[in-house]
Tab-separated table of N, CA and C in Angstrom:
chain	number	residue	atom	x	y	z
A	294	MET	N	-177.015	-58.240	-53.340
A	294	MET	CA	-176.569	-58.313	-54.704
A	294	MET	C	-175.889	-57.080	-55.082
A	295	LYS	N	-174.819	-57.129	-55.839
A	295	LYS	CA	-173.995	-55.992	-56.247
A	295	LYS	C	-174.669	-55.396	-57.481
A	296	THR	N	-174.694	-54.071	-57.548
A	296	THR	CA	-175.182	-53.255	-58.694
A	296	THR	C	-173.995	-52.646	-59.406
A	297	THR	N	-173.981	-52.830	-60.646
A	297	THR	CA	-172.851	-52.122	-61.471
A	297	THR	C	-173.261	-50.822	-61.930
A	298	ARG	N	-172.509	-49.792	-61.720
A	298	ARG	CA	-172.738	-48.478	-62.168
A	298	ARG	C	-172.018	-48.196	-63.498
A	299	PHE	N	-172.700	-47.820	-64.400
A	299	PHE	CA	-172.077	-47.449	-65.748
A	299	PHE	C	-172.076	-45.885	-65.903
A	300	PHE	N	-171.190	-45.417	-66.759
A	300	PHE	CA	-171.133	-43.954	-67.083
A	300	PHE	C	-172.367	-43.657	-67.957
A	301	THR	N	-172.905	-42.459	-67.595
A	301	THR	CA	-173.990	-41.941	-68.414
A	301	THR	C	-173.447	-41.384	-69.729
A	302	LEU	N	-174.300	-41.149	-70.605
A	302	LEU	CA	-173.945	-40.585	-71.972
A	302	LEU	C	-173.412	-39.227	-71.724
A	303	VAL	N	-173.998	-38.491	-70.915
A	303	VAL	CA	-173.471	-37.054	-70.628
A	303	VAL	C	-172.113	-37.103	-69.953
A	304	GLU	N	-171.782	-38.049	-69.096
A	304	GLU	CA	-170.487	-38.045	-68.567
A	304	GLU	C	-169.455	-38.413	-69.637
A	305	LEU	N	-169.806	-39.358	-70.459
A	305	LEU	CA	-168.834	-39.792	-71.639
A	305	LEU	C	-168.606	-38.559	-72.557
A	306	LEU	N	-169.716	-37.881	-72.801
A	306	LEU	CA	-169.484	-36.700	-73.832
A	306	LEU	C	-168.671	-35.581	-73.050
A	307	ILE	N	-168.833	-35.402	-71.811
A	307	ILE	CA	-168.007	-34.338	-71.185
A	307	ILE	C	-166.473	-34.748	-71.153
A	308	ALA	N	-166.256	-36.094	-70.820
A	308	ALA	CA	-164.894	-36.573	-70.820
A	308	ALA	C	-164.267	-36.454	-72.255
A	309	THR	N	-165.013	-36.812	-73.227
A	309	THR	CA	-164.569	-36.743	-74.637
A	309	THR	C	-164.228	-35.287	-74.994
A	310	ALA	N	-165.127	-34.367	-74.642
A	310	ALA	CA	-164.928	-32.850	-74.879
A	310	ALA	C	-163.618	-32.413	-74.242
A	311	ILE	N	-163.393	-32.831	-73.026
A	311	ILE	CA	-162.232	-32.418	-72.239
A	311	ILE	C	-160.917	-32.985	-72.962
A	312	ILE	N	-161.039	-34.195	-73.339
A	312	ILE	CA	-159.815	-34.824	-74.096
A	312	ILE	C	-159.574	-34.011	-75.434
A	313	ALA	N	-160.668	-33.709	-76.117
A	313	ALA	CA	-160.586	-32.999	-77.394
A	313	ALA	C	-159.943	-31.620	-77.303
A	314	VAL	N	-160.329	-30.929	-76.156
A	314	VAL	CA	-159.835	-29.582	-75.915
A	314	VAL	C	-158.311	-29.608	-75.578
A	315	LEU	N	-157.982	-30.628	-74.687
A	315	LEU	CA	-156.520	-30.852	-74.356
A	315	LEU	C	-155.728	-31.173	-75.574
A	316	ALA	N	-156.234	-32.088	-76.422
A	316	ALA	CA	-155.510	-32.452	-77.657
A	316	ALA	C	-155.327	-31.225	-78.584
A	317	GLY	N	-156.367	-30.426	-78.689
A	317	GLY	CA	-156.363	-29.168	-79.502
A	317	GLY	C	-155.136	-28.282	-79.050
A	318	ILE	N	-155.134	-28.058	-77.699
A	318	ILE	CA	-154.084	-27.172	-77.153
A	318	ILE	C	-152.712	-27.745	-77.326
A	319	GLY	N	-152.563	-29.073	-77.275
A	319	GLY	CA	-151.342	-29.770	-77.476
A	319	GLY	C	-150.921	-29.612	-78.922
A	320	PHE	N	-151.873	-29.810	-79.852
A	320	PHE	CA	-151.465	-29.707	-81.260
A	320	PHE	C	-151.077	-28.360	-81.710
A	321	ALA	N	-151.815	-27.362	-81.139
A	321	ALA	CA	-151.470	-25.962	-81.402
A	321	ALA	C	-150.054	-25.569	-80.917
A	322	GLY	N	-149.739	-26.077	-79.750
A	322	GLY	CA	-148.301	-25.850	-79.180
A	322	GLY	C	-147.252	-26.591	-80.023
A	323	TYR	N	-147.574	-27.774	-80.505
A	323	TYR	CA	-146.645	-28.478	-81.295
A	323	TYR	C	-146.446	-27.744	-82.656
A	324	SER	N	-147.479	-27.330	-83.280
A	324	SER	CA	-147.427	-26.618	-84.587
A	324	SER	C	-146.575	-25.349	-84.328
A	325	PHE	N	-146.870	-24.573	-83.318
A	325	PHE	CA	-146.042	-23.443	-83.090
A	325	PHE	C	-144.561	-23.743	-82.936
A	326	ALA	N	-144.232	-24.804	-82.207
A	326	ALA	CA	-142.874	-25.193	-82.011
A	326	ALA	C	-142.202	-25.545	-83.255
A	327	VAL	N	-142.872	-26.312	-84.096
A	327	VAL	CA	-142.239	-26.690	-85.385
A	327	VAL	C	-142.046	-25.498	-86.281
A	328	ASN	N	-142.999	-24.639	-86.345
A	328	ASN	CA	-142.912	-23.427	-87.124
A	328	ASN	C	-141.805	-22.538	-86.593
A	329	SER	N	-141.676	-22.389	-85.369
A	329	SER	CA	-140.618	-21.605	-84.773
A	329	SER	C	-139.181	-22.239	-85.087
A	330	GLY	N	-139.211	-23.563	-85.065
A	330	GLY	CA	-137.838	-24.189	-85.360
A	330	GLY	C	-137.517	-23.984	-86.853
A	331	ARG	N	-138.518	-24.031	-87.765
A	331	ARG	CA	-138.225	-23.774	-89.177
A	331	ARG	C	-137.777	-22.399	-89.375
A	332	GLU	N	-138.419	-21.413	-88.712
A	332	GLU	CA	-138.110	-20.033	-88.892
A	332	GLU	C	-136.643	-19.841	-88.394
A	333	SER	N	-136.324	-20.347	-87.222
A	333	SER	CA	-134.905	-20.230	-86.784
A	333	SER	C	-133.931	-20.779	-87.692
A	334	SER	N	-134.209	-21.959	-88.307
A	334	SER	CA	-133.335	-22.579	-89.283
A	334	SER	C	-133.116	-21.707	-90.445
A	335	THR	N	-134.131	-21.157	-90.964
A	335	THR	CA	-134.139	-20.322	-92.245
A	335	THR	C	-133.410	-19.014	-91.799
A	336	LYS	N	-133.597	-18.409	-90.703
A	336	LYS	CA	-132.821	-17.203	-90.217
A	336	LYS	C	-131.352	-17.525	-90.206
A	337	SER	N	-131.059	-18.711	-89.682
A	337	SER	CA	-129.630	-19.133	-89.477
A	337	SER	C	-128.962	-19.301	-90.872
A	338	LEU	N	-129.715	-19.893	-91.774
A	338	LEU	CA	-129.194	-20.095	-93.256
A	338	LEU	C	-128.873	-18.730	-93.861
A	339	ILE	N	-129.885	-17.846	-93.735
A	339	ILE	CA	-129.753	-16.553	-94.351
A	339	ILE	C	-128.526	-15.787	-93.772
A	340	HIS	N	-128.286	-15.935	-92.394
A	340	HIS	CA	-127.201	-15.327	-91.739
A	340	HIS	C	-125.905	-15.949	-92.208
A	341	GLN	N	-125.873	-17.239	-92.384
A	341	GLN	CA	-124.732	-17.937	-92.967
A	341	GLN	C	-124.322	-17.414	-94.336
A	342	MET	N	-125.418	-17.281	-95.224
A	342	MET	CA	-125.219	-16.774	-96.582
A	342	MET	C	-124.691	-15.373	-96.583
A	343	THR	N	-125.207	-14.607	-95.630
A	343	THR	CA	-124.769	-13.092	-95.513
A	343	THR	C	-123.216	-13.144	-95.174
A	344	THR	N	-122.861	-13.905	-94.147
A	344	THR	CA	-121.413	-14.031	-93.855
A	344	THR	C	-120.631	-14.517	-94.972
A	345	VAL	N	-121.014	-15.518	-95.731
A	345	VAL	CA	-120.274	-15.957	-96.894
A	345	VAL	C	-120.123	-14.911	-97.950
A	346	PHE	N	-121.225	-14.243	-98.288
A	346	PHE	CA	-121.165	-13.226	-99.346
A	346	PHE	C	-120.235	-11.960	-98.871
A	347	ASP	N	-120.258	-11.681	-97.656
A	347	ASP	CA	-119.465	-10.545	-97.227
A	347	ASP	C	-118.019	-11.019	-97.293
A	348	THR	N	-117.681	-12.259	-96.883
A	348	THR	CA	-116.330	-12.759	-96.944
A	348	THR	C	-115.925	-12.848	-98.445
A	349	CYS	N	-116.805	-13.203	-99.401
A	349	CYS	CA	-116.467	-13.354	-100.780
A	349	CYS	C	-116.083	-11.905	-101.275
A	350	GLN	N	-116.736	-10.897	-100.856
A	350	GLN	CA	-116.451	-9.558	-101.256
A	350	GLN	C	-115.126	-9.164	-100.710
A	351	ASN	N	-114.774	-9.541	-99.469
A	351	ASN	CA	-113.407	-9.217	-98.944
A	351	ASN	C	-112.304	-9.935	-99.637
A	352	LYS	N	-112.582	-11.251	-99.947
A	352	LYS	CA	-111.554	-12.040	-100.634
A	352	LYS	C	-111.416	-11.899	-102.122
A	353	ALA	N	-112.592	-11.951	-102.722
A	353	ALA	CA	-112.515	-11.884	-104.264
A	353	ALA	C	-112.699	-10.421	-104.741
A	354	GLY	N	-113.270	-9.544	-103.896
A	354	GLY	CA	-113.360	-8.184	-104.313
A	354	GLY	C	-114.665	-7.829	-104.893
A	355	PHE	N	-115.644	-8.760	-104.844
A	355	PHE	CA	-116.962	-8.458	-105.490
A	355	PHE	C	-118.037	-9.303	-104.827
A	356	TYR	N	-119.266	-8.865	-104.928
A	356	TYR	CA	-120.405	-9.684	-104.689
A	356	TYR	C	-120.882	-10.251	-105.956
A	357	PRO	N	-121.442	-11.492	-105.894
A	357	PRO	CA	-122.067	-12.037	-107.148
A	357	PRO	C	-123.169	-11.118	-107.597
A	358	VAL	N	-123.196	-10.612	-108.810
A	358	VAL	CA	-124.224	-9.702	-109.326
A	358	VAL	C	-125.327	-10.507	-109.958
A	359	SER	N	-126.521	-10.025	-109.878
A	359	SER	CA	-127.674	-10.715	-110.468
A	359	SER	C	-128.507	-9.665	-111.210
A	360	ASN	N	-129.458	-10.131	-112.020
A	360	ASN	CA	-130.377	-9.300	-112.717
A	360	ASN	C	-131.771	-9.464	-111.957
A	361	GLY	N	-131.964	-8.831	-110.903
A	361	GLY	CA	-133.144	-9.124	-110.085
A	361	GLY	C	-132.988	-10.254	-109.158
A	362	PHE	N	-134.018	-10.578	-108.463
A	362	PHE	CA	-134.111	-11.676	-107.535
A	362	PHE	C	-134.005	-12.970	-108.312
A	363	GLN	N	-132.963	-13.819	-107.975
A	363	GLN	CA	-132.895	-15.120	-108.670
A	363	GLN	C	-132.470	-16.223	-107.583
A	364	ASN	N	-132.598	-17.421	-107.982
A	364	ASN	CA	-132.301	-18.574	-107.181
A	364	ASN	C	-130.809	-18.734	-106.976
A	365	ILE	N	-130.463	-19.461	-105.890
A	365	ILE	CA	-129.082	-19.924	-105.605
A	365	ILE	C	-129.119	-21.383	-105.892
A	366	VAL	N	-128.261	-21.815	-106.801
A	366	VAL	CA	-128.404	-23.278	-107.277
A	366	VAL	C	-127.028	-23.955	-107.143
A	367	PHE	N	-127.121	-25.089	-106.446
A	367	PHE	CA	-125.856	-25.882	-106.306
A	367	PHE	C	-125.942	-27.171	-107.076
A	368	THR	N	-124.776	-27.548	-107.717
A	368	THR	CA	-124.687	-28.753	-108.439
A	368	THR	C	-123.565	-29.622	-107.641
A	369	PHE	N	-123.968	-30.894	-107.425
A	369	PHE	CA	-123.125	-31.763	-106.696
A	369	PHE	C	-122.655	-32.945	-107.583
A	370	ASP	N	-121.496	-33.356	-107.414
A	370	ASP	CA	-121.027	-34.521	-108.265
A	370	ASP	C	-121.560	-35.783	-107.647
A	371	SER	N	-121.149	-36.914	-108.244
A	371	SER	CA	-121.750	-38.233	-107.794
A	371	SER	C	-121.332	-38.570	-106.338
A	372	ASN	N	-120.302	-37.923	-105.849
A	372	ASN	CA	-119.803	-38.245	-104.435
A	372	ASN	C	-120.418	-37.150	-103.462
A	373	GLY	N	-121.321	-36.304	-103.957
A	373	GLY	CA	-121.982	-35.359	-103.092
A	373	GLY	C	-121.196	-34.153	-102.848
A	374	ILE	N	-120.120	-33.927	-103.619
A	374	ILE	CA	-119.324	-32.795	-103.415
A	374	ILE	C	-119.793	-31.655	-104.345
A	375	PRO	N	-119.837	-30.440	-103.917
A	375	PRO	CA	-120.294	-29.401	-104.856
A	375	PRO	C	-119.277	-29.137	-105.980
A	376	SER	N	-119.791	-29.078	-107.142
A	376	SER	CA	-118.908	-28.892	-108.396
A	376	SER	C	-119.156	-27.490	-108.896
A	377	LYS	N	-120.425	-27.010	-108.665
A	377	LYS	CA	-120.827	-25.698	-109.258
A	377	LYS	C	-121.818	-24.998	-108.237
A	378	VAL	N	-121.788	-23.638	-108.240
A	378	VAL	CA	-122.881	-22.951	-107.617
A	378	VAL	C	-123.313	-21.748	-108.459
A	379	ALA	N	-124.495	-21.625	-108.757
A	379	ALA	CA	-124.966	-20.465	-109.500
A	379	ALA	C	-125.574	-19.504	-108.569
A	380	ILE	N	-125.055	-18.395	-108.609
A	380	ILE	CA	-125.619	-17.245	-107.773
A	380	ILE	C	-126.037	-16.128	-108.708
A	381	GLY	N	-127.248	-15.659	-108.609
A	381	GLY	CA	-127.612	-14.550	-109.468
A	381	GLY	C	-127.544	-14.935	-110.978
A	382	GLY	N	-127.676	-16.198	-111.335
A	382	GLY	CA	-127.595	-16.592	-112.722
A	382	GLY	C	-126.163	-16.843	-113.294
A	383	VAL	N	-125.136	-16.514	-112.476
A	383	VAL	CA	-123.805	-16.786	-112.888
A	383	VAL	C	-123.174	-17.966	-112.246
A	384	GLU	N	-122.551	-18.835	-113.006
A	384	GLU	CA	-122.091	-20.114	-112.437
A	384	GLU	C	-120.633	-19.854	-111.981
A	385	TYR	N	-120.250	-20.424	-110.797
A	385	TYR	CA	-118.998	-20.433	-110.272
A	385	TYR	C	-118.632	-21.922	-110.023
A	386	SER	N	-117.488	-22.375	-110.376
A	386	SER	CA	-117.087	-23.806	-110.264
A	386	SER	C	-115.707	-23.967	-109.712
A	387	LYS	N	-115.335	-25.174	-109.414
A	387	LYS	CA	-114.033	-25.487	-108.857
A	387	LYS	C	-112.928	-25.460	-109.915
A	388	THR	N	-113.353	-25.366	-111.266
A	388	THR	CA	-112.420	-25.361	-112.281
A	388	THR	C	-112.234	-23.917	-112.782
A	389	ASP	N	-112.961	-22.913	-112.229
A	389	ASP	CA	-112.771	-21.521	-112.527
A	389	ASP	C	-111.341	-21.073	-112.123
A	390	VAL	N	-111.002	-19.897	-112.547
A	390	VAL	CA	-109.712	-19.245	-112.042
A	390	VAL	C	-109.986	-17.866	-111.549
A	391	GLY	N	-109.045	-17.333	-110.788
A	391	GLY	CA	-109.190	-15.959	-110.256
A	391	GLY	C	-110.293	-15.758	-109.310
A	392	GLY	N	-110.953	-14.665	-109.427
A	392	GLY	CA	-112.028	-14.271	-108.500
A	392	GLY	C	-113.223	-15.227	-108.404
A	393	LYS	N	-113.598	-15.720	-109.602
A	393	LYS	CA	-114.670	-16.711	-109.638
A	393	LYS	C	-114.382	-18.016	-108.799
A	394	LYS	N	-113.073	-18.475	-109.005
A	394	LYS	CA	-112.651	-19.738	-108.195
A	394	LYS	C	-112.698	-19.343	-106.683
A	395	GLN	N	-112.231	-18.235	-106.392
A	395	GLN	CA	-112.068	-17.779	-105.027
A	395	GLN	C	-113.530	-17.689	-104.403
A	396	LEU	N	-114.446	-17.101	-105.167
A	396	LEU	CA	-115.828	-17.152	-104.702
A	396	LEU	C	-116.385	-18.499	-104.462
A	397	PHE	N	-116.160	-19.330	-105.411
A	397	PHE	CA	-116.614	-20.865	-105.303
A	397	PHE	C	-116.055	-21.421	-104.108
A	398	ASP	N	-114.750	-21.321	-103.870
A	398	ASP	CA	-114.030	-21.888	-102.711
A	398	ASP	C	-114.586	-21.302	-101.381
A	399	THR	N	-114.816	-20.066	-101.349
A	399	THR	CA	-115.269	-19.401	-100.134
A	399	THR	C	-116.672	-19.952	-99.871
A	400	VAL	N	-117.510	-19.932	-100.806
A	400	VAL	CA	-118.935	-20.442	-100.609
A	400	VAL	C	-118.917	-21.962	-100.080
A	401	THR	N	-118.158	-22.768	-100.682
A	401	THR	CA	-118.206	-24.228	-100.451
A	401	THR	C	-117.430	-24.559	-99.197
A	402	LYS	N	-116.486	-23.783	-98.730
A	402	LYS	CA	-115.740	-24.036	-97.531
A	402	LYS	C	-116.441	-23.452	-96.270
A	403	MET	N	-117.097	-22.297	-96.455
A	403	MET	CA	-117.659	-21.656	-95.218
A	403	MET	C	-119.036	-22.241	-94.907
A	404	LEU	N	-119.737	-22.839	-95.913
A	404	LEU	CA	-121.121	-23.331	-95.558
A	404	LEU	C	-120.999	-24.837	-95.215
A	405	ASP	N	-121.816	-25.300	-94.386
A	405	ASP	CA	-121.923	-26.751	-94.034
A	405	ASP	C	-122.637	-27.349	-95.328
A	406	MET	N	-121.882	-27.942	-96.178
A	406	MET	CA	-122.388	-28.413	-97.407
A	406	MET	C	-123.317	-29.640	-97.193
A	407	GLU	N	-123.306	-30.397	-96.216
A	407	GLU	CA	-124.275	-31.553	-95.855
A	407	GLU	C	-125.501	-30.898	-95.635
A	408	ASN	N	-125.581	-29.688	-94.869
A	408	ASN	CA	-126.745	-29.079	-94.562
A	408	ASN	C	-127.362	-28.456	-95.797
A	409	ILE	N	-126.502	-27.805	-96.592
A	409	ILE	CA	-126.905	-27.161	-97.823
A	409	ILE	C	-127.561	-28.153	-98.738
A	410	LYS	N	-126.845	-29.297	-98.934
A	410	LYS	CA	-127.354	-30.309	-99.835
A	410	LYS	C	-128.760	-30.849	-99.400
A	411	SER	N	-128.905	-30.952	-98.154
A	411	SER	CA	-130.261	-31.385	-97.659
A	411	SER	C	-131.321	-30.309	-97.894
A	412	MET	N	-130.966	-29.016	-98.007
A	412	MET	CA	-131.902	-27.951	-98.202
A	412	MET	C	-132.068	-27.625	-99.719
A	413	CYS	N	-131.395	-28.350	-100.605
A	413	CYS	CA	-131.607	-28.061	-102.033
A	413	CYS	C	-132.585	-29.195	-102.519
A	414	GLY	N	-133.409	-28.785	-103.509
A	414	GLY	CA	-134.321	-29.723	-104.031
A	414	GLY	C	-133.594	-30.645	-104.966
A	415	THR	N	-134.185	-31.446	-105.745
A	415	THR	CA	-133.566	-32.246	-106.691
A	415	THR	C	-133.043	-31.462	-107.845
A	416	ASP	N	-133.594	-30.309	-107.981
A	416	ASP	CA	-133.070	-29.328	-109.049
A	416	ASP	C	-131.931	-28.533	-108.564
A	417	GLY	N	-131.454	-28.736	-107.272
A	417	GLY	CA	-130.338	-28.031	-106.831
A	417	GLY	C	-130.593	-26.638	-106.229
A	418	ILE	N	-131.842	-26.145	-106.312
A	418	ILE	CA	-132.145	-24.778	-105.861
A	418	ILE	C	-132.289	-24.837	-104.314
A	419	LEU	N	-131.547	-23.858	-103.746
A	419	LEU	CA	-131.499	-23.706	-102.261
A	419	LEU	C	-132.898	-23.339	-101.752
A	420	ARG	N	-133.337	-24.065	-100.756
A	420	ARG	CA	-134.633	-23.866	-100.241
A	420	ARG	C	-134.616	-23.667	-98.759
A	421	ASP	N	-135.647	-22.933	-98.282
A	421	ASP	CA	-135.792	-22.694	-96.797
A	421	ASP	C	-136.343	-23.994	-96.175
A	422	SER	N	-136.639	-23.893	-94.791
A	422	SER	CA	-137.085	-25.033	-94.136
A	422	SER	C	-138.469	-25.459	-94.442
A	423	TRP	N	-139.203	-24.653	-95.111
A	423	TRP	CA	-140.592	-25.007	-95.632
A	423	TRP	C	-140.599	-25.552	-96.990
A	424	GLY	N	-139.377	-25.496	-97.725
A	424	GLY	CA	-139.318	-25.914	-99.124
A	424	GLY	C	-139.457	-24.832	-100.099
A	425	ASN	N	-139.579	-23.652	-99.644
A	425	ASN	CA	-139.599	-22.441	-100.602
A	425	ASN	C	-138.282	-22.026	-101.030
A	426	GLU	N	-138.166	-21.557	-102.263
A	426	GLU	CA	-136.959	-21.098	-102.890
A	426	GLU	C	-136.454	-19.874	-102.146
A	427	ILE	N	-135.111	-19.745	-101.980
A	427	ILE	CA	-134.456	-18.569	-101.383
A	427	ILE	C	-133.948	-17.774	-102.518
A	428	LYS	N	-134.227	-16.442	-102.531
A	428	LYS	CA	-133.922	-15.649	-103.659
A	428	LYS	C	-132.773	-14.648	-103.225
A	429	TYR	N	-131.973	-14.300	-104.251
A	429	TYR	CA	-130.818	-13.440	-104.031
A	429	TYR	C	-130.881	-12.345	-105.107
A	430	CYS	N	-130.474	-11.196	-104.711
A	430	CYS	CA	-130.482	-10.014	-105.614
A	430	CYS	C	-129.259	-9.128	-105.253
A	431	CYS	N	-128.371	-8.763	-106.277
A	431	CYS	CA	-127.279	-7.875	-106.012
A	431	CYS	C	-127.115	-7.101	-107.375
A	432	PRO	N	-127.136	-5.745	-107.300
A	432	PRO	CA	-127.261	-4.939	-106.084
A	432	PRO	C	-128.690	-5.169	-105.581
A	433	GLY	N	-128.803	-5.064	-104.278
A	433	GLY	CA	-130.060	-5.262	-103.612
A	433	GLY	C	-131.044	-4.108	-103.905
A	434	LYS	N	-132.279	-4.493	-103.865
A	434	LYS	CA	-133.384	-3.452	-103.943
A	434	LYS	C	-133.590	-2.702	-102.651
A	435	ILE	N	-133.174	-3.379	-101.543
A	435	ILE	CA	-133.371	-2.738	-100.197
A	435	ILE	C	-131.955	-2.301	-99.819
A	436	ASN	N	-130.879	-3.264	-99.826
A	436	ASN	CA	-129.566	-2.972	-99.497
A	436	ASN	C	-128.839	-2.520	-100.806
A	437	LYS	N	-129.032	-1.264	-101.174
A	437	LYS	CA	-128.572	-0.768	-102.497
A	437	LYS	C	-127.060	-1.020	-102.787
A	438	THR	N	-126.257	-0.971	-101.734
A	438	THR	CA	-124.768	-1.042	-101.994
A	438	THR	C	-124.340	-2.488	-101.771
A	439	LYS	N	-125.236	-3.437	-101.416
A	439	LYS	CA	-124.861	-4.784	-101.124
A	439	LYS	C	-125.847	-5.683	-101.859
A	440	TYR	N	-126.527	-6.570	-101.228
A	440	TYR	CA	-127.330	-7.540	-101.748
A	440	TYR	C	-128.525	-7.874	-100.853
A	441	ASP	N	-129.503	-8.489	-101.438
A	441	ASP	CA	-130.672	-8.974	-100.608
A	441	ASP	C	-130.793	-10.415	-100.708
A	442	ILE	N	-131.190	-11.086	-99.613
A	442	ILE	CA	-131.474	-12.490	-99.615
A	442	ILE	C	-132.753	-12.612	-98.920
A	443	ILE	N	-133.664	-13.406	-99.535
A	443	ILE	CA	-135.025	-13.434	-98.899
A	443	ILE	C	-135.724	-14.819	-99.120
A	444	SER	N	-136.469	-15.220	-98.101
A	444	SER	CA	-137.297	-16.416	-98.121
A	444	SER	C	-138.749	-15.914	-97.909
A	445	SER	N	-139.651	-16.580	-98.548
A	445	SER	CA	-141.075	-16.241	-98.493
A	445	SER	C	-141.683	-16.630	-97.112
A	446	GLY	N	-140.982	-17.406	-96.386
A	446	GLY	CA	-141.475	-17.754	-95.009
A	446	GLY	C	-142.539	-18.792	-95.055
A	447	ALA	N	-143.249	-18.939	-93.976
A	447	ALA	CA	-144.208	-20.101	-93.697
A	447	ALA	C	-145.310	-20.104	-94.687
A	448	ASP	N	-145.792	-18.976	-95.053
A	448	ASP	CA	-146.990	-18.946	-96.034
A	448	ASP	C	-146.601	-19.251	-97.510
A	449	GLY	N	-145.307	-19.205	-97.808
A	449	GLY	CA	-144.854	-19.601	-99.156
A	449	GLY	C	-145.099	-18.442	-100.218
A	450	ALA	N	-145.417	-17.307	-99.816
A	450	ALA	CA	-145.726	-16.178	-100.712
A	450	ALA	C	-144.995	-14.981	-100.290
A	451	PHE	N	-144.322	-14.248	-101.160
A	451	PHE	CA	-143.657	-13.056	-100.776
A	451	PHE	C	-144.671	-12.028	-100.541
A	452	SER	N	-144.364	-11.063	-99.577
A	452	SER	CA	-145.403	-10.079	-99.240
A	452	SER	C	-145.594	-9.127	-100.383
A	453	LYS	N	-144.664	-9.002	-101.271
A	453	LYS	CA	-144.796	-8.034	-102.425
A	453	LYS	C	-144.131	-8.685	-103.608
A	454	ASP	N	-144.530	-8.450	-104.795
A	454	ASP	CA	-143.984	-8.958	-106.002
A	454	ASP	C	-142.554	-8.436	-106.115
A	455	LEU	N	-141.484	-9.334	-106.100
A	455	LEU	CA	-140.092	-9.014	-106.006
A	455	LEU	C	-139.622	-8.303	-107.366
A	456	SER	N	-140.341	-8.475	-108.362
A	456	SER	CA	-139.870	-7.874	-109.609
A	456	SER	C	-140.308	-6.395	-109.685
A	457	SER	N	-141.141	-5.984	-108.796
A	457	SER	CA	-141.529	-4.525	-108.717
A	457	SER	C	-140.644	-3.770	-107.796
A	458	SER	N	-140.861	-2.449	-107.658
A	458	SER	CA	-140.030	-1.651	-106.758
A	458	SER	C	-140.469	-1.998	-105.365
A	459	VAL	N	-139.517	-2.280	-104.471
A	459	VAL	CA	-139.776	-2.659	-103.135
A	459	VAL	C	-139.022	-1.790	-102.140
A	460	THR	N	-139.591	-1.608	-100.907
A	460	THR	CA	-138.855	-0.950	-99.874
A	460	THR	C	-138.926	-1.744	-98.634
A	461	LYS	N	-138.116	-1.325	-97.707
A	461	LYS	CA	-138.021	-2.062	-96.460
A	461	LYS	C	-139.395	-2.195	-95.705
A	462	ASP	N	-140.189	-1.140	-95.816
A	462	ASP	CA	-141.485	-1.084	-95.240
A	462	ASP	C	-142.477	-2.055	-95.759
A	463	ASP	N	-142.224	-2.536	-97.005
A	463	ASP	CA	-143.068	-3.602	-97.537
A	463	ASP	C	-142.968	-4.906	-96.915
A	464	PHE	N	-141.908	-5.097	-96.124
A	464	PHE	CA	-141.609	-6.268	-95.458
A	464	PHE	C	-141.705	-6.269	-93.941
A	465	ALA	N	-142.224	-5.115	-93.416
A	465	ALA	CA	-142.394	-4.894	-92.014
A	465	ALA	C	-143.321	-5.746	-91.243
A	466	GLU	N	-144.454	-5.960	-91.899
A	466	GLU	CA	-145.563	-6.808	-91.275
A	466	GLU	C	-145.856	-8.092	-92.052
A	467	CYS	N	-144.891	-8.857	-92.241
A	467	CYS	CA	-145.001	-10.098	-92.955
A	467	CYS	C	-144.231	-11.243	-92.409
A	468	ASP	N	-144.276	-12.397	-92.938
A	468	ASP	CA	-143.496	-13.546	-92.368
A	468	ASP	C	-142.311	-13.846	-93.313
A	469	ASP	N	-142.042	-12.975	-94.244
A	469	ASP	CA	-140.854	-13.154	-95.083
A	469	ASP	C	-139.519	-13.014	-94.192
A	470	ILE	N	-138.595	-13.866	-94.508
A	470	ILE	CA	-137.265	-13.800	-93.763
A	470	ILE	C	-136.224	-13.288	-94.689
A	471	HIS	N	-135.469	-12.329	-94.216
A	471	HIS	CA	-134.474	-11.631	-95.080
A	471	HIS	C	-133.236	-11.125	-94.391
A	472	ASN	N	-132.353	-10.576	-95.111
A	472	ASN	CA	-131.150	-10.017	-94.483
A	472	ASN	C	-131.112	-8.526	-94.332
A	473	PHE	N	-132.296	-7.878	-94.484
A	473	PHE	CA	-132.297	-6.370	-94.394
A	473	PHE	C	-133.300	-5.990	-93.220
């Protein structure tokens, strides 16, 4: 007569523990990869914005000025085409003339507007890959002769209150992503 051997409770618990440990390692690796991807995407966006603002300064002769750190806000028409961009609280549109129109044209032509549209909330505010607002300040608090662009990073909180006096050292040991 054949005897059937079943797994003991201890063997089942050990197998379950091994599976749980492997799943935990896999999830941690997946979370790290997702976060690294978001960080790279946000760094790329800030680098693109830096290139655009430097080009605006070269073409229009100025950087958009702001009163402290403010949002960058895009307005799209019903066809999904940008009709306005507010940088530092000042609106630039396709109907402007002179330097303001040149700035609007440079911003909308140099940036991948489909990507920008996907990174704006329903309110039009430009956001990073975690959904946090990207802030702009000109003249910069760090880059005194240029501008500062900053994202609060994965934790969603700036390492220091941006309305106070800040230095580059304030951002040395944090997850904020910036252009300085």
